[in-house]
Structures are given as C-alpha cells and as structure tokens.
Amino acid sequence: MPASVSNYGPAPSLLELVDTPFYSQRQYECGPAALMTVLTVSGVETTLDAVTRQVYLPGRQGSLQSELLAATRAAERIPYVVAPALASLTGELAAGRPVLVLQNLGVSWAPRWHYAVVIGADKENEQIVLRSGTDERRVMRTALFLRTWKRSGFWAVTVLSPGELPADADRDRYVEAVAGLEQTGHNQAAREAWRAGLLHWPDDAGVQFGLANTEYVLGNFAASESLYLDMLKEDSSSLIARNNLAMTLVALGRNDAALEQIEMALEHATGSPLLEILQDTRRITLDSMQSTVD
Amino acid sequence: MRSTIFRNFVVRFVSLSILSLGLAQASGAAMIGTQQGIQSEARDARIMHVQAILSRTDVAEQLVLFGVDPAAVQSRVGNMTDAELLALEGGLDKQIAGGDAVAVIGVVFIVLIILELMGVIDIFKST
C-alpha cells in the first residue's frame, strides 16, 4: 500500500463521530442503510424505507454506486467523491462528516461488495471504526480496511450540504460534484454551492461559469450577465462566456447587444469545436430580433 | 404470462414519459452547460448530452426489469448525470452492486457445472 494512500494525514490522530446514528441493514440492503446514515448526519429528514426505494435494486440484490450519488442529489445534497487516500477520510471526519465507503470483503474472483460508513480512525492503534451492516461499531485493523477498500478503487463519498466545502477543498472534484447537482436540476442548491465555491476560489472561471449558468436557469439574468462579464474581464477570449452572455442578453431583451457579443465570438471561433453552438446562438438572436420587429 | 405483458406495458410507458422529460431538458440548446463548459471538448459534451437523454430510457427500462417500482424510476434516473447514465446504459448487470451477496460468476460457475456433471458435487440439486 503506497504511503500516499495509507497516510493518516494532518487530522487529529484519534477521531470518532460517536453521535453518528446507526441503521441496522436488512439483507442485501447495506447501501440504503449506509446512505441513510450519512444523509441523516447532513440533516436530511427521511426514512430508511424511502432511501431503500431510491437505491435498492432487487434484481441485483444490492445498490449501484451511481444510484447512491443520484439519491444524494435527490435530497438536495452534494455527493462529493473524495480522493483515494486515508487522509481524505480523516479530513472529512475532522470536519464532522462520516464517509460512506465501498469495500470488497471477499476476493476479486468471488467478491462480496459492501457499503459501510467510516466514523472513526485511531492512528496510534491502527484502527478504523465503522457503522457496518448489523454492527453498530465495527472496529477494523487499518491494514485490513485498506485492503478491502482498495478493491473498490478506494471509492468513498461524503455528503455536503449546499454551502459546505469539502475538507480537502479540491477544486476539480468540487466543480464536478456541483455541476452534477446543476445538471440534474437542483438549481437552488447548486446556486448556494457555487456561491460557497466562489468565496473560496474568487477568480476561478469554472466556478464563475457554474454560478452564472445557474442564475440563468433560475431566471436571474442580470446576475448571470455580470458574472459572464467578470469572466470576460479575466479572459476576453472565453467563447463559452461570450456565447452564454449573448443568450443572457437575448433573455433580457437586449438583442442588439447580444448580436454584437455573438459576432465578436464568431470572429475568433474559426476551427473551434464550439462553432456550431455559436452559430445557433446567432440564429436565436436574429430570430428574437425578428419577432420583436413583428 | 399476464404479468409479462403488464411489465412490458409498464416499461414502454415509463420509457415514453422519461424520454419526453429528457427532451424538455434539452431545449435551450444554445446555452453551454457548466459540465459542457468545463470539459475541454465542449462539442463532445454536447453530443454526450444528447446520447445521455436517449440512454435515460434504456436505464429506466433496465431498472424496471431489475425489479424497481416503476413509480420510483423517474426520480432515480432523473437524478443521474449524463456520464452516469452513459456508464449504466446496456449494462446494469455489469456494474458493482454493493449488497453483501457473494456472486459466483463466470469461470467459477463453469467449473461448478463441470464438477456437478462429473458427480463431484451436487450444489445445483434441489432437495
């Protein structure tokens, strides 16, 4: 096991979130039980039956990873897949969040896939504490835990409330997670998450773009206009910002300004993979001018 | 038999309602989505989005076939990202399903059948 994975990280050497609730699993339903645990800690009010309905797959006698992520979004929370390292788990624990992990308790050719929730780590005694299956407090040697976790590709997810940042503040993972929330239509939650991101990474174009797009979807066109303009101030060649600015101006009824922006973008778009989209925007702008005249 | 017909009907119905959901989301196509914008190849992401809309139907059908209550399917596929939908398309049975079941698959299964036919084991006999 490489040290980069098995290192406990800078978190306190003895951690245990003793107040984490425990939901004993029914047969094959470790996924619902583990998800219920982390959602409840995040303040989601739900029931084990409701969560089971969202993630249990009878024909497979189990739950898929992507369904756990989707159900987290359904609860207006951000499923944040942490980096594959023990330090990611201890970092989240130190921030008060237990972490849902996927383990293979069997072997590669006869796997026994199991979801559990890491609630504690003891560096001195080399132990990991979990809410696991029907075990309210399962203590595993760290080395064994890491072996079972490794077989799942170190898959682990923590549940963030909109506005919370992950302990490792990994920009790419955060943007990916919030973009997923936005793509599935949870725009209010996404807006709050982008705003929190913008406080931490004020000049990041990806985060600005995310917030601007979310404001657009929510119909706050003035807010998205000013965010796209911020992006263009930093990088006047950003075609994605200029395209969406033009669409925003159309929505605001400022078709002339929109046309000016999209023509400016098209001037620099020769050979760009975005060309087709920019042309669509130009057409939409012209249509809008036409219908205003009519 | 009757339940098969009913199930097929349900699958079709769910497919249709979900397909229309996806198409509704795809309109306003000239806005570049965040996911699309942060990927280096925005055009690929756009194609991926269209494919994902189509694969949503496939994933929904599979969920019903794997025993999910049709009433819950819409919310389950509706909260998946494009990338997640595409990963599941045509392969719900190939994904890891965490649930403590010890799956005996592939080569192991064939070995067991051979052993069974040779009379070495009788794991498949129902008593």
Coordinates of C-alpha atoms in Angstrom, one line a residue:
Chain A
M1 CA 0.0 0.0 0.0
P2 CA 1.7 3.3 -1.1
A3 CA 2.3 5.8 1.7
S4 CA 0.3 8.4 -0.2
V5 CA -2.8 6.2 0.4
S6 CA -2.2 4.8 3.9
N7 CA -1.0 8.1 5.4
Y8 CA -3.4 9.4 8.1
G9 CA -2.9 13.0 7.1
P10 CA -2.9 16.1 9.3
A11 CA -6.1 15.3 11.1
P12 CA -6.1 14.6 14.9
S13 CA -4.8 11.1 15.5
L14 CA -7.9 9.9 17.4
L15 CA -11.3 10.6 15.8
E16 CA -14.7 9.1 16.3
L17 CA -18.0 10.7 15.5
V18 CA -19.8 8.9 18.3
D19 CA -23.1 10.7 17.7
T20 CA -23.5 9.2 14.2
P21 CA -26.8 7.3 14.1
F22 CA -27.0 3.6 13.3
Y23 CA -29.4 1.9 10.9
S24 CA -29.1 -1.8 11.0
Q25 CA -29.2 -3.2 7.5
R26 CA -31.7 -5.7 6.2
Q27 CA -30.4 -8.5 4.0
Y28 CA -28.6 -7.1 0.9
E29 CA -29.5 -3.5 2.0
C30 CA -26.2 -2.2 3.2
G31 CA -26.4 0.6 0.5
P32 CA -29.7 2.1 1.8
A33 CA -28.5 1.8 5.5
A34 CA -25.2 3.4 4.8
L35 CA -26.7 6.2 2.7
M36 CA -29.4 6.8 5.3
T37 CA -26.7 7.3 7.9
V38 CA -24.7 9.9 6.0
L39 CA -27.9 11.7 4.8
T40 CA -29.2 11.9 8.4
V41 CA -26.0 13.4 9.6
S42 CA -26.3 16.0 6.9
G43 CA -29.7 17.0 8.3
V44 CA -31.9 15.3 5.7
E45 CA -35.2 14.1 7.1
T46 CA -36.1 10.8 5.5
T47 CA -36.8 7.2 6.4
L48 CA -34.9 4.0 5.7
D49 CA -37.8 2.8 3.6
A50 CA -37.8 5.9 1.4
V51 CA -34.0 5.6 0.9
T52 CA -34.3 1.9 0.1
R53 CA -36.9 2.8 -2.6
Q54 CA -34.4 5.2 -4.1
V55 CA -31.4 3.0 -4.2
Y56 CA -32.1 -0.7 -3.8
L57 CA -32.0 -2.8 -6.9
P58 CA -33.9 -6.1 -6.2
G59 CA -32.6 -7.9 -9.3
R60 CA -29.0 -7.3 -8.3
Q61 CA -29.5 -7.8 -4.5
G62 CA -27.6 -4.6 -3.9
S63 CA -27.2 -0.9 -4.8
L64 CA -25.2 0.8 -7.5
Q65 CA -22.7 3.5 -6.7
S66 CA -24.2 5.9 -9.2
E67 CA -27.6 5.4 -7.6
L68 CA -26.2 6.4 -4.2
L69 CA -24.9 9.6 -5.8
A70 CA -28.2 10.3 -7.6
A71 CA -30.2 9.7 -4.4
T72 CA -28.0 12.2 -2.6
R73 CA -28.8 14.8 -5.2
A74 CA -32.5 14.0 -4.9
A75 CA -32.1 15.0 -1.2
E76 CA -30.7 18.4 -2.3
R77 CA -27.2 17.4 -1.1
I78 CA -23.9 17.3 -2.9
P79 CA -22.3 13.8 -3.3
Y80 CA -18.6 14.5 -3.1
V81 CA -16.4 11.6 -4.1
V82 CA -13.2 12.1 -2.1
A83 CA -9.7 11.4 -3.3
P84 CA -8.5 7.8 -2.9
A85 CA -6.5 8.2 0.3
L86 CA -6.9 7.5 4.0
A87 CA -6.2 11.2 4.6
S88 CA -9.4 12.1 2.7
L89 CA -11.4 10.1 5.2
T90 CA -9.7 11.5 8.3
G91 CA -10.0 15.0 6.9
E92 CA -13.8 14.6 6.5
L93 CA -14.1 13.0 9.9
A94 CA -12.3 16.0 11.5
A95 CA -14.8 18.3 9.7
G96 CA -17.6 16.3 11.4
R97 CA -18.7 14.3 8.4
P98 CA -18.7 10.5 8.3
V99 CA -17.8 8.9 5.0
L100 CA -19.6 6.2 3.0
V101 CA -17.2 3.7 1.6
L102 CA -17.4 0.7 -0.8
Q103 CA -15.5 -2.3 0.3
N104 CA -14.9 -5.7 -1.2
L105 CA -15.0 -8.1 1.8
G106 CA -14.4 -11.1 -0.4
V107 CA -11.7 -11.6 -3.1
S108 CA -11.5 -10.4 -6.6
W109 CA -12.9 -13.6 -8.2
A110 CA -15.6 -14.1 -5.6
P111 CA -16.4 -10.5 -4.5
R112 CA -18.6 -9.5 -1.6
W113 CA -19.3 -5.8 -2.2
H114 CA -20.3 -3.9 0.9
Y115 CA -21.2 -0.3 1.8
A116 CA -20.3 0.9 5.2
V117 CA -19.8 4.3 6.9
V118 CA -16.4 5.3 8.4
I119 CA -17.0 7.2 11.6
G120 CA -13.6 7.0 13.3
A121 CA -9.9 6.5 12.9
D122 CA -7.3 5.7 15.6
K123 CA -3.8 6.3 14.3
E124 CA -2.0 5.0 17.4
N125 CA -3.8 1.7 17.5
E126 CA -4.0 1.4 13.7
Q127 CA -7.8 1.1 13.7
I128 CA -10.8 2.2 11.6
V129 CA -14.3 2.4 13.2
L130 CA -17.3 1.8 11.0
R131 CA -21.1 1.7 11.2
S132 CA -21.3 -1.5 9.1
G133 CA -24.2 -3.8 8.3
T134 CA -25.7 -5.0 11.5
D135 CA -22.6 -3.9 13.5
E136 CA -23.2 -0.6 15.3
R137 CA -19.5 -0.2 16.0
R138 CA -17.3 -2.4 13.8
V139 CA -13.5 -1.9 14.5
M140 CA -11.2 -3.0 11.8
R141 CA -7.4 -3.0 11.6
T142 CA -6.4 -0.2 9.3
A143 CA -4.3 -2.5 7.1
L144 CA -7.3 -4.8 6.6
F145 CA -9.7 -1.9 6.0
L146 CA -7.3 -0.5 3.4
R147 CA -7.1 -3.9 1.6
T148 CA -10.9 -4.2 1.4
W149 CA -11.3 -0.5 0.3
K150 CA -8.5 -0.8 -2.3
R151 CA -10.5 -3.5 -4.2
S152 CA -13.2 -0.9 -4.8
G153 CA -10.7 1.5 -6.2
F154 CA -10.8 3.4 -2.9
W155 CA -14.4 4.6 -3.6
A156 CA -15.7 6.9 -0.9
V157 CA -18.3 9.6 -0.8
T158 CA -19.1 12.3 1.7
V159 CA -22.4 14.3 1.8
L160 CA -22.1 18.1 1.7
S161 CA -24.9 20.5 2.4
P162 CA -25.1 23.3 -0.1
G163 CA -22.7 25.9 1.2
E164 CA -20.3 23.5 2.8
L165 CA -16.9 22.9 1.3
P166 CA -15.1 19.5 1.4
A167 CA -12.2 19.3 3.9
D168 CA -9.6 18.8 1.1
A169 CA -11.1 21.7 -1.0
D170 CA -10.1 20.0 -4.2
R171 CA -11.4 22.5 -6.8
D172 CA -11.8 20.0 -9.6
R173 CA -13.7 17.4 -7.6
Y174 CA -15.9 20.2 -6.1
V175 CA -16.8 21.7 -9.5
E176 CA -17.6 18.2 -10.9
A177 CA -19.9 17.4 -7.9
V178 CA -21.8 20.7 -8.1
A179 CA -22.1 20.6 -11.9
G180 CA -23.8 17.2 -11.4
L181 CA -26.3 18.8 -9.0
E182 CA -26.9 21.6 -11.5
Q183 CA -27.2 19.1 -14.4
T184 CA -30.0 17.2 -12.6
G185 CA -32.0 20.4 -12.0
H186 CA -31.3 21.2 -8.3
N187 CA -30.6 24.8 -9.1
Q188 CA -31.3 26.4 -5.7
A189 CA -28.9 24.0 -4.0
A190 CA -26.4 24.4 -6.9
R191 CA -26.5 28.2 -6.5
E192 CA -25.7 28.0 -2.9
A193 CA -22.9 25.6 -3.6
W194 CA -21.4 27.8 -6.4
R195 CA -21.5 30.8 -4.1
A196 CA -19.6 29.0 -1.4
G197 CA -17.1 27.9 -4.1
L198 CA -16.7 31.5 -5.3
L199 CA -15.8 32.7 -1.8
H200 CA -13.0 30.1 -1.7
W201 CA -11.9 30.4 -5.3
P202 CA -12.9 34.0 -6.2
D203 CA -11.1 34.1 -9.6
D204 CA -11.9 30.6 -10.8
A205 CA -13.5 30.7 -14.2
G206 CA -15.2 27.3 -13.8
V207 CA -16.9 28.3 -10.6
Q208 CA -18.0 31.7 -12.0
F209 CA -19.3 29.9 -15.1
G210 CA -21.3 27.5 -12.9
L211 CA -22.9 30.3 -10.8
A212 CA -23.6 32.3 -13.9
N213 CA -25.4 29.4 -15.6
T214 CA -27.4 28.5 -12.5
E215 CA -28.5 32.1 -12.2
Y216 CA -29.6 32.0 -15.8
V217 CA -31.6 28.8 -15.3
L218 CA -33.2 30.4 -12.3
G219 CA -34.2 33.5 -14.4
N220 CA -31.8 35.9 -12.7
F221 CA -30.4 37.2 -15.9
A222 CA -28.9 40.4 -14.5
A223 CA -26.8 38.4 -12.1
S224 CA -25.6 36.0 -14.8
E225 CA -24.8 38.9 -17.1
S226 CA -22.4 40.4 -14.5
L227 CA -20.8 37.1 -13.8
Y228 CA -20.1 36.4 -17.5
L229 CA -18.7 39.9 -17.8
D230 CA -16.4 39.1 -14.8
M231 CA -15.2 36.0 -16.7
L232 CA -14.5 38.0 -19.9
K233 CA -12.6 40.7 -17.9
E234 CA -10.2 37.9 -16.8
D235 CA -10.1 36.2 -20.2
S236 CA -11.6 38.1 -23.1
S237 CA -11.1 35.1 -25.4
S238 CA -13.5 32.8 -23.5
L239 CA -16.0 31.7 -26.0
I240 CA -18.2 29.8 -23.5
A241 CA -18.6 33.0 -21.5
R242 CA -19.4 35.2 -24.6
N243 CA -21.8 32.7 -26.0
N244 CA -23.8 32.5 -22.8
L245 CA -23.6 36.2 -22.3
A246 CA -25.2 36.7 -25.7
M247 CA -28.0 34.2 -24.7
T248 CA -28.5 36.1 -21.5
L249 CA -28.8 39.4 -23.3
V250 CA -31.4 37.9 -25.6
A251 CA -33.3 36.9 -22.4
L252 CA -33.0 40.4 -21.2
G253 CA -34.5 41.7 -24.5
R254 CA -31.2 43.4 -25.4
N255 CA -30.9 41.8 -28.8
D256 CA -28.5 44.4 -30.4
A257 CA -26.0 43.9 -27.6
A258 CA -26.4 40.2 -27.9
L259 CA -25.7 40.3 -31.6
E260 CA -22.6 42.4 -31.0
Q261 CA -21.3 39.8 -28.5
I262 CA -22.0 36.7 -30.6
E263 CA -20.4 38.3 -33.7
M264 CA -17.4 39.1 -31.7
A265 CA -17.2 35.5 -30.5
L266 CA -17.7 34.2 -34.1
E267 CA -14.8 36.3 -35.3
H268 CA -12.5 34.2 -33.0
A269 CA -14.2 30.9 -33.5
T270 CA -12.6 29.6 -36.7
G271 CA -12.0 25.9 -36.2
S272 CA -13.4 25.9 -32.7
P273 CA -15.4 22.9 -31.6
L274 CA -17.9 25.5 -30.3
L275 CA -18.6 26.9 -33.7
E276 CA -21.9 25.1 -34.2
I277 CA -23.2 26.3 -30.9
L278 CA -22.2 29.9 -31.5
Q279 CA -24.0 29.8 -34.9
D280 CA -27.1 28.5 -33.1
T281 CA -26.9 31.4 -30.7
R282 CA -26.5 33.9 -33.6
R283 CA -29.6 32.4 -35.2
I284 CA -31.6 32.6 -32.0
T285 CA -30.5 36.2 -31.6
L286 CA -31.6 37.1 -35.1
D287 CA -34.9 35.2 -34.6
S288 CA -35.5 37.2 -31.4
M289 CA -34.9 40.5 -33.3
Q290 CA -37.3 39.4 -36.0
S291 CA -40.0 38.6 -33.6
T292 CA -39.5 41.9 -31.7
V293 CA -40.0 43.7 -35.0
D294 CA -43.1 41.7 -35.8
Chain B
M1 CA -47.7 -14.5 -18.9
R2 CA -50.1 -11.8 -18.0
S3 CA -47.6 -10.2 -15.7
T4 CA -45.0 -10.2 -18.6
I5 CA -47.4 -8.3 -20.8
F6 CA -48.2 -5.9 -18.0
R7 CA -44.5 -5.4 -17.3
N8 CA -43.8 -4.7 -21.0
F9 CA -46.6 -2.2 -21.0
V10 CA -45.2 -0.5 -17.9
V11 CA -41.7 -0.4 -19.4
R12 CA -43.0 1.3 -22.5
F13 CA -45.0 3.7 -20.6
V14 CA -42.1 4.6 -18.3
S15 CA -39.8 5.0 -21.4
L16 CA -42.1 7.4 -23.1
S17 CA -42.6 9.6 -20.1
I18 CA -38.9 9.7 -19.4
L19 CA -37.9 10.4 -23.0
S20 CA -40.2 13.4 -23.1
L21 CA -38.7 14.6 -19.8
G22 CA -35.2 14.4 -21.4
L23 CA -36.2 16.3 -24.5
A24 CA -37.7 19.1 -22.4
Q25 CA -34.4 19.5 -20.7
A26 CA -32.5 19.6 -23.9
S27 CA -34.3 22.6 -25.3
G28 CA -32.5 26.0 -24.9
A29 CA -29.7 24.2 -26.7
A30 CA -27.5 27.2 -27.4
M31 CA -26.7 27.7 -23.7
I32 CA -23.5 25.9 -22.9
G33 CA -23.9 24.0 -19.7
T34 CA -21.4 24.0 -16.9
Q35 CA -20.5 20.4 -17.3
Q36 CA -20.1 21.1 -21.0
G37 CA -18.0 24.2 -20.5
I38 CA -15.6 22.8 -18.0
Q39 CA -14.7 19.9 -20.4
S40 CA -12.0 20.6 -22.9
E41 CA -14.1 19.3 -25.8
A42 CA -17.4 21.1 -25.4
R43 CA -18.8 19.7 -28.6
D44 CA -18.2 16.1 -27.4
A45 CA -20.0 17.0 -24.2
R46 CA -22.9 18.3 -26.2
I47 CA -23.1 15.0 -28.2
M48 CA -22.8 13.2 -24.9
H49 CA -25.7 15.1 -23.5
V50 CA -27.9 14.0 -26.4
Q51 CA -26.8 10.4 -26.0
A52 CA -27.5 10.6 -22.3
I53 CA -31.0 11.7 -23.0
L54 CA -31.5 8.6 -25.1
S55 CA -29.8 6.3 -22.7
R56 CA -32.0 7.5 -19.9
T57 CA -34.8 5.4 -21.4
D58 CA -32.6 2.4 -21.6
V59 CA -31.5 2.7 -18.0
A60 CA -35.1 3.3 -16.9
E61 CA -36.2 0.1 -18.6
Q62 CA -33.4 -1.9 -17.1
L63 CA -34.3 -0.6 -13.6
V64 CA -37.9 -1.8 -14.1
L65 CA -36.6 -5.2 -15.4
F66 CA -34.4 -5.5 -12.3
G67 CA -37.4 -5.1 -10.1
V68 CA -37.6 -1.3 -9.3
D69 CA -41.1 0.0 -8.7
P70 CA -42.0 2.0 -11.9
A71 CA -43.2 4.8 -9.8
A72 CA -39.7 5.3 -8.4
V73 CA -37.8 5.0 -11.7
Q74 CA -38.3 8.6 -12.9
S75 CA -36.7 10.1 -9.8
R76 CA -33.9 7.5 -9.9
V77 CA -32.8 8.2 -13.5
G78 CA -33.7 11.9 -13.2
N79 CA -31.0 12.5 -10.7
M80 CA -28.2 10.9 -12.6
T81 CA -25.7 12.9 -14.6
D82 CA -25.0 12.4 -18.3
A83 CA -21.8 10.5 -17.5
E84 CA -23.6 8.2 -15.0
L85 CA -26.4 7.4 -17.5
L86 CA -24.0 6.6 -20.2
A87 CA -22.0 4.3 -17.9
L88 CA -25.1 2.4 -17.0
E89 CA -26.6 2.1 -20.5
G90 CA -27.0 -1.5 -21.5
G91 CA -25.1 -2.8 -18.5
L92 CA -26.9 -2.6 -15.2
D93 CA -25.8 -6.2 -14.7
K94 CA -22.1 -5.4 -15.2
Q95 CA -22.0 -2.8 -12.5
I96 CA -20.9 -3.4 -9.0
A97 CA -23.9 -3.7 -6.8
G98 CA -22.9 -3.4 -3.1
G99 CA -25.2 -5.7 -1.1
D100 CA -23.1 -8.4 0.6
A101 CA -24.3 -11.1 -1.9
V102 CA -21.4 -13.4 -2.8
A103 CA -21.8 -13.7 -6.5
V104 CA -20.4 -16.8 -8.1
I105 CA -19.8 -15.9 -11.7
G106 CA -18.0 -16.7 -14.9
V107 CA -15.3 -19.3 -14.7
V108 CA -16.2 -20.3 -11.2
F109 CA -19.7 -21.1 -12.4
I110 CA -18.5 -23.2 -15.3
V111 CA -16.1 -25.0 -13.0
L112 CA -19.0 -25.8 -10.7
I113 CA -21.2 -27.1 -13.6
I114 CA -18.4 -29.4 -14.7
L115 CA -17.9 -30.6 -11.2
E116 CA -21.6 -31.2 -11.0
L117 CA -21.8 -33.2 -14.2
M118 CA -18.8 -35.3 -13.1
G119 CA -20.7 -36.1 -10.0
V120 CA -18.1 -34.5 -7.7
I121 CA -20.5 -32.0 -6.2
D122 CA -24.3 -31.6 -6.1
I123 CA -24.5 -27.9 -5.5
F124 CA -27.3 -27.3 -8.0
K125 CA -29.7 -30.1 -6.8
S126 CA -32.8 -29.0 -5.2
T127 CA -33.8 -31.4 -2.4

